[in-house]
């Protein structure tokens, strides 16, 4: 892919699309992590915790693993958080425009 050949509008359009795709992927990752913990697959994978699973099996940094585990647990408790993350800003409320 040669992004230097893109026009300014193509570049800006593409970056906005990537951010949107990133939100969807992050929401799915958090849902998967929550389900791995629910099924205790982290323990079956010879890891002491979901955090350990993220670091040892998924190759996340300790900081990233900590944030992902906390977010996955929050998403398990409040499923609306995943829908908000996928659709727009995590600061938005359903039916309301995102903050300016």
PDB file of C-alpha atoms in Angstrom, residues 70-85:
ATOM      1  CA  UNK A  70     -10.203  -3.986  33.389  1.00  0.00           C
ATOM      2  CA  UNK A  71     -12.130  -2.940  30.275  1.00  0.00           C
ATOM      3  CA  UNK A  72     -13.228  -6.526  29.550  1.00  0.00           C
ATOM      4  CA  UNK A  73     -14.560  -6.911  33.080  1.00  0.00           C
ATOM      5  CA  UNK A  74     -16.360  -3.583  32.824  1.00  0.00           C
ATOM      6  CA  UNK A  75     -17.855  -4.627  29.482  1.00  0.00           C
ATOM      7  CA  UNK A  76     -19.035  -7.915  30.979  1.00  0.00           C
ATOM      8  CA  UNK A  77     -20.776  -5.981  33.742  1.00  0.00           C
ATOM      9  CA  UNK A  78     -22.119  -3.216  31.466  1.00  0.00           C
ATOM     10  CA  UNK A  79     -22.670  -4.584  27.925  1.00  0.00           C
ATOM     11  CA  UNK A  80     -23.816  -1.163  26.738  1.00  0.00           C
ATOM     12  CA  UNK A  81     -20.186  -0.040  27.005  1.00  0.00           C
ATOM     13  CA  UNK A  82     -19.248  -2.320  24.091  1.00  0.00           C
ATOM     14  CA  UNK A  83     -22.063  -0.994  21.922  1.00  0.00           C
ATOM     15  CA  UNK A  84     -21.028   2.585  22.677  1.00  0.00           C
ATOM     16  CA  UNK A  85     -17.412   1.811  21.909  1.00  0.00           C
TER      17      UNK A  85
END
